[in-house]
Amino acid sequence: MLAGLTNVTFEFGARAIVEDATWHIQPNERIGLIGYNGTGKSTLLKLLVGQYQASTGTVERSRSTSIGYLHQDLLSFDTNDSILGVALGAFERVMQLEKEIEELGKELENTNSGRTPAQEDALLHKYSDRLHEMDTLDGYNIHHKTEEVLQGLGFSNADLQRPYKEFSGGWRMRVLLAKMILQQPDLLLMDEPTNHLDLPSIEWLEKYLVHYQGSVVIVSHDKFFLDRMVTKIVEVYQRQLHVYNGNYSYYES
């Protein structure tokens, strides 16, 4: 199990959102989370990531599970960095390695440093280790991968170096979606992901998610998108969670 709720009750003031709810998310699941407006779909996602605490019951998250959470509140983020720079933030370790390799390379080029042979060996060993880690993480391809994802979500080549803050909310959300996709979390929680996308970008996202290795939970009012993307429906209804195997059309029937 990647994450889940066991006998969870959650209340906002006097109002119960869910009562004694249990829902476990397994690896490689494609889940549509549905319900009328105001029933608490977004609240459930916030419980799963720990933004809210359950009144009673247990919210479980495996320590090794990485979770990506795409939601409208992310739009408060602002920066002067380029959109390419923002999306490349998905590869923190690789970016750190790039800097370390560059610094170690300069150090090795400095033949007048007065290093002993043992120090020289240690430095070479460290340099070799960093190169190996870079290779293991496929770090030399991150720029290509990032450009590919941003272009898939509708950005032109000319856009990639433009500052993030120049873009409107919808386009900013695409950048943050790109970053999340590139992080490849074990569990992707997406709250209305198609709201800010045009048809070509939705089609690109669908193709991407079909081959995604992790689990995906989607909150969406787009029935066609849900039909193509999910194989299980979790419905929030009268403070209970009801689970149905199949896509949205199967649930409706």
Short mmCIF file of C-alpha atoms in Angstrom, two decimals:
data_model
loop_
_atom_site.label_atom_id
_atom_site.label_comp_id
_atom_site.label_asym_id
_atom_site.label_seq_id
_atom_site.Cartn_x
_atom_site.Cartn_y
_atom_site.Cartn_z
CA MET A 1 0.00 0.00 0.00
CA LEU A 2 1.28 3.46 -0.93
CA ALA A 3 -1.11 5.53 1.21
CA GLY A 4 -4.58 5.32 2.67
CA LEU A 5 -7.21 6.04 5.26
CA THR A 6 -8.33 3.56 7.91
CA ASN A 7 -11.55 4.32 9.82
CA VAL A 8 -10.99 8.05 9.35
CA THR A 9 -13.43 10.69 10.50
CA PHE A 10 -12.67 14.30 9.59
CA GLU A 11 -14.67 17.32 10.71
CA PHE A 12 -14.63 21.00 9.80
CA GLY A 13 -16.08 22.57 12.90
CA ALA A 14 -19.42 20.83 13.50
CA ARG A 15 -19.60 19.45 9.96
CA ALA A 16 -18.33 15.94 9.26
CA ILE A 17 -16.73 15.53 5.83
CA VAL A 18 -16.18 11.77 6.13
CA GLU A 19 -17.11 9.33 8.89
CA ASP A 20 -15.27 6.06 9.54
CA ALA A 21 -13.86 6.09 5.98
CA THR A 22 -11.38 3.48 4.76
CA TRP A 23 -9.54 3.68 1.45
CA HIS A 24 -6.18 2.14 0.58
CA ILE A 25 -4.23 3.14 -2.55
CA GLN A 26 -2.19 0.30 -4.05
CA PRO A 27 0.72 0.51 -6.52
CA ASN A 28 -0.17 1.15 -10.18
CA GLU A 29 -3.79 2.09 -9.53
CA ARG A 30 -5.72 4.64 -11.63
CA ILE A 31 -8.45 6.13 -9.46
CA GLY A 32 -11.08 8.77 -10.16
CA LEU A 33 -12.21 10.54 -6.96
CA ILE A 34 -15.72 11.89 -7.54
CA GLY A 35 -18.63 13.47 -5.69
CA TYR A 36 -20.85 16.53 -5.70
CA ASN A 37 -19.21 19.93 -5.14
CA GLY A 38 -18.52 20.51 -1.46
CA THR A 39 -18.50 16.82 -0.48
CA GLY A 40 -14.80 16.95 0.41
CA LYS A 41 -12.80 15.52 -2.49
CA SER A 42 -10.00 18.09 -2.18
CA THR A 43 -10.09 17.65 1.61
CA LEU A 44 -9.39 13.93 1.21
CA LEU A 45 -6.31 14.69 -0.90
CA LYS A 46 -5.11 17.12 1.80
CA LEU A 47 -5.59 14.42 4.43
CA LEU A 48 -3.50 12.01 2.34
CA VAL A 49 -0.56 14.44 2.08
CA GLY A 50 -0.78 15.50 5.73
CA GLN A 51 -2.04 19.07 5.25
CA TYR A 52 -5.04 18.17 7.43
CA GLN A 53 -5.12 15.79 10.40
CA ALA A 54 -7.90 13.24 10.88
CA SER A 55 -10.25 13.75 13.85
CA THR A 56 -10.16 9.99 14.46
CA GLY A 57 -8.70 7.01 12.61
CA THR A 58 -5.37 6.64 10.83
CA VAL A 59 -3.93 8.25 7.71
CA GLU A 60 -1.15 5.99 6.45
CA ARG A 61 1.72 6.87 4.15
CA SER A 62 4.60 4.51 3.51
CA ARG A 63 7.86 6.26 4.45
CA SER A 64 9.33 5.34 1.10
CA THR A 65 6.31 6.67 -0.88
CA SER A 66 6.89 9.93 -2.75
CA ILE A 67 3.70 11.92 -3.39
CA GLY A 68 3.09 14.64 -5.98
CA TYR A 69 0.07 16.86 -5.31
CA LEU A 70 -1.21 19.18 -8.04
CA HIS A 71 -3.78 21.69 -6.78
CA GLN A 72 -4.96 25.26 -7.37
CA ASP A 73 -3.22 26.68 -4.25
CA LEU A 74 0.14 26.13 -6.00
CA LEU A 75 -0.60 29.26 -8.04
CA SER A 76 0.57 31.42 -5.11
CA PHE A 77 4.15 30.37 -6.03
CA ASP A 78 6.12 33.09 -7.86
CA THR A 79 9.71 33.45 -9.09
CA ASN A 80 11.91 35.32 -11.59
CA ASP A 81 13.37 32.00 -12.81
CA SER A 82 12.66 30.85 -16.35
CA ILE A 83 9.96 28.24 -16.83
CA LEU A 84 12.69 25.80 -17.86
CA GLY A 85 14.50 26.55 -14.59
CA VAL A 86 11.33 25.99 -12.55
CA ALA A 87 10.61 22.64 -14.23
CA LEU A 88 14.25 21.55 -13.86
CA GLY A 89 13.71 21.94 -10.10
CA ALA A 90 12.30 18.40 -10.35
CA PHE A 91 15.90 17.15 -10.52
CA GLU A 92 17.38 18.63 -7.34
CA ARG A 93 20.01 15.92 -6.86
CA VAL A 94 21.11 16.03 -10.51
CA MET A 95 21.45 19.83 -10.41
CA GLN A 96 23.53 19.50 -7.24
CA LEU A 97 25.72 16.85 -8.92
CA GLU A 98 26.26 19.12 -11.95
CA LYS A 99 27.70 21.79 -9.65
CA GLU A 100 29.85 19.32 -7.71
CA ILE A 101 31.26 17.75 -10.90
CA GLU A 102 32.10 21.19 -12.30
CA GLU A 103 33.87 22.23 -9.07
CA LEU A 104 35.76 18.92 -8.76
CA GLY A 105 36.81 19.19 -12.42
CA LYS A 106 38.27 22.65 -11.83
CA GLU A 107 40.06 21.40 -8.73
CA LEU A 108 41.61 18.50 -10.68
CA GLU A 109 42.75 20.88 -13.43
CA ASN A 110 44.66 22.91 -10.85
CA THR A 111 48.06 21.19 -10.95
CA ASN A 112 49.66 23.71 -8.59
CA SER A 113 47.49 22.86 -5.59
CA GLY A 114 50.22 21.08 -3.63
CA ARG A 115 48.06 17.96 -3.14
CA THR A 116 49.76 14.75 -2.01
CA PRO A 117 49.34 11.64 -4.22
CA ALA A 118 46.87 10.25 -1.63
CA GLN A 119 44.82 13.49 -1.77
CA GLU A 120 44.93 13.39 -5.56
CA ASP A 121 43.63 9.80 -5.52
CA ALA A 122 40.83 10.72 -3.09
CA LEU A 123 39.80 13.63 -5.31
CA LEU A 124 39.80 11.46 -8.44
CA HIS A 125 37.78 8.83 -6.61
CA LYS A 126 35.21 11.43 -5.52
CA TYR A 127 34.99 12.82 -9.08
CA SER A 128 34.51 9.31 -10.47
CA ASP A 129 31.78 8.58 -7.88
CA ARG A 130 29.86 11.73 -8.82
CA LEU A 131 30.10 10.91 -12.55
CA HIS A 132 28.80 7.41 -11.85
CA GLU A 133 25.86 8.73 -9.80
CA MET A 134 25.07 11.23 -12.57
CA ASP A 135 25.03 8.36 -15.06
CA THR A 136 22.81 6.20 -12.81
CA LEU A 137 20.27 9.05 -12.48
CA ASP A 138 20.30 9.59 -16.27
CA GLY A 139 21.33 13.12 -15.37
CA TYR A 140 22.72 14.02 -18.79
CA ASN A 141 19.23 13.85 -20.31
CA ILE A 142 17.30 16.04 -17.87
CA HIS A 143 17.34 19.15 -20.09
CA HIS A 144 16.03 17.17 -23.05
CA LYS A 145 13.35 15.45 -20.93
CA THR A 146 12.23 18.75 -19.39
CA GLU A 147 11.97 20.53 -22.74
CA GLU A 148 9.99 17.59 -24.14
CA VAL A 149 7.43 17.68 -21.29
CA LEU A 150 7.04 21.48 -21.44
CA GLN A 151 6.53 21.33 -25.21
CA GLY A 152 4.00 18.53 -24.75
CA LEU A 153 2.07 20.84 -22.43
CA GLY A 154 1.96 23.57 -25.08
CA PHE A 155 5.07 25.72 -24.58
CA SER A 156 7.12 26.78 -27.59
CA ASN A 157 10.92 26.67 -27.66
CA ALA A 158 10.97 30.46 -27.40
CA ASP A 159 8.91 30.30 -24.16
CA LEU A 160 11.35 28.12 -22.25
CA GLN A 161 13.74 30.91 -21.21
CA ARG A 162 10.98 33.41 -20.40
CA PRO A 163 10.46 34.24 -16.70
CA TYR A 164 7.79 32.17 -14.96
CA LYS A 165 6.21 35.33 -13.52
CA GLU A 166 5.36 36.60 -17.05
CA PHE A 167 2.83 33.79 -17.52
CA SER A 168 -0.84 33.73 -16.53
CA GLY A 169 -2.26 31.32 -13.94
CA GLY A 170 -3.20 28.62 -16.45
CA TRP A 171 0.27 28.53 -18.00
CA ARG A 172 1.93 28.61 -14.58
CA MET A 173 -0.11 25.54 -13.61
CA ARG A 174 1.25 23.74 -16.69
CA VAL A 175 4.83 24.49 -15.59
CA LEU A 176 4.13 23.08 -12.11
CA LEU A 177 2.44 20.05 -13.68
CA ALA A 178 5.55 19.52 -15.83
CA LYS A 179 7.79 19.69 -12.74
CA MET A 180 5.59 17.19 -10.89
CA ILE A 181 5.54 14.78 -13.84
CA LEU A 182 9.34 14.96 -14.11
CA GLN A 183 9.71 14.13 -10.39
CA GLN A 184 7.92 10.82 -11.11
CA PRO A 185 6.40 10.36 -7.64
CA ASP A 186 5.05 6.95 -6.61
CA LEU A 187 1.64 8.55 -6.12
CA LEU A 188 0.32 11.45 -8.19
CA LEU A 189 -2.69 13.32 -6.72
CA MET A 190 -4.28 15.63 -9.31
CA ASP A 191 -7.05 18.06 -8.40
CA GLU A 192 -8.80 19.16 -11.62
CA PRO A 193 -5.68 18.76 -13.81
CA THR A 194 -7.48 19.57 -17.10
CA ASN A 195 -8.87 22.92 -15.90
CA HIS A 196 -6.00 24.91 -17.40
CA LEU A 197 -5.25 22.72 -20.43
CA ASP A 198 -6.32 22.96 -24.06
CA LEU A 199 -7.23 19.86 -26.08
CA PRO A 200 -3.72 19.06 -27.45
CA SER A 201 -2.26 19.34 -23.92
CA ILE A 202 -5.01 17.12 -22.47
CA GLU A 203 -4.28 14.53 -25.17
CA TRP A 204 -0.56 14.72 -24.38
CA LEU A 205 -1.27 14.30 -20.63
CA GLU A 206 -3.50 11.29 -21.31
CA LYS A 207 -0.79 9.58 -23.35
CA TYR A 208 1.74 10.30 -20.63
CA LEU A 209 -0.45 8.98 -17.79
CA VAL A 210 -1.26 5.78 -19.68
CA HIS A 211 2.42 4.81 -19.40
CA TYR A 212 3.02 6.32 -15.95
CA GLN A 213 4.70 3.83 -13.60
CA GLY A 214 3.16 5.14 -10.36
CA SER A 215 -0.42 5.36 -9.02
CA VAL A 216 -2.67 8.26 -9.99
CA VAL A 217 -5.69 9.75 -8.20
CA ILE A 218 -7.67 12.26 -10.26
CA VAL A 219 -10.37 14.66 -9.08
CA SER A 220 -12.13 15.88 -12.22
CA HIS A 221 -15.51 16.95 -13.59
CA ASP A 222 -14.35 15.91 -17.05
CA LYS A 223 -16.15 12.58 -17.48
CA PHE A 224 -14.43 11.81 -20.81
CA PHE A 225 -11.00 12.35 -19.26
CA LEU A 226 -11.91 10.09 -16.32
CA ASP A 227 -13.25 7.43 -18.68
CA ARG A 228 -9.96 7.25 -20.52
CA MET A 229 -7.72 7.52 -17.48
CA VAL A 230 -9.14 5.50 -14.56
CA THR A 231 -9.97 1.89 -13.77
CA LYS A 232 -11.48 2.51 -10.34
CA ILE A 233 -13.91 5.10 -8.97
CA VAL A 234 -14.03 6.28 -5.35
CA GLU A 235 -17.20 8.26 -4.69
CA VAL A 236 -17.66 10.60 -1.72
CA TYR A 237 -21.37 10.42 -0.87
CA GLN A 238 -23.15 11.17 2.41
CA ARG A 239 -19.85 11.22 4.34
CA GLN A 240 -18.95 7.71 3.14
CA LEU A 241 -16.50 6.44 0.52
CA HIS A 242 -17.91 4.01 -2.04
CA VAL A 243 -15.48 2.10 -4.26
CA TYR A 244 -16.36 0.84 -7.76
CA ASN A 245 -14.08 -1.09 -10.10
CA GLY A 246 -14.20 0.19 -13.69
CA ASN A 247 -14.16 3.60 -15.36
CA TYR A 248 -16.65 6.46 -15.02
CA SER A 249 -19.13 5.08 -17.58
CA TYR A 250 -19.17 1.74 -15.76
CA TYR A 251 -19.84 3.58 -12.48
CA GLU A 252 -22.70 5.56 -14.08
CA SER A 253 -24.30 2.44 -15.46
#
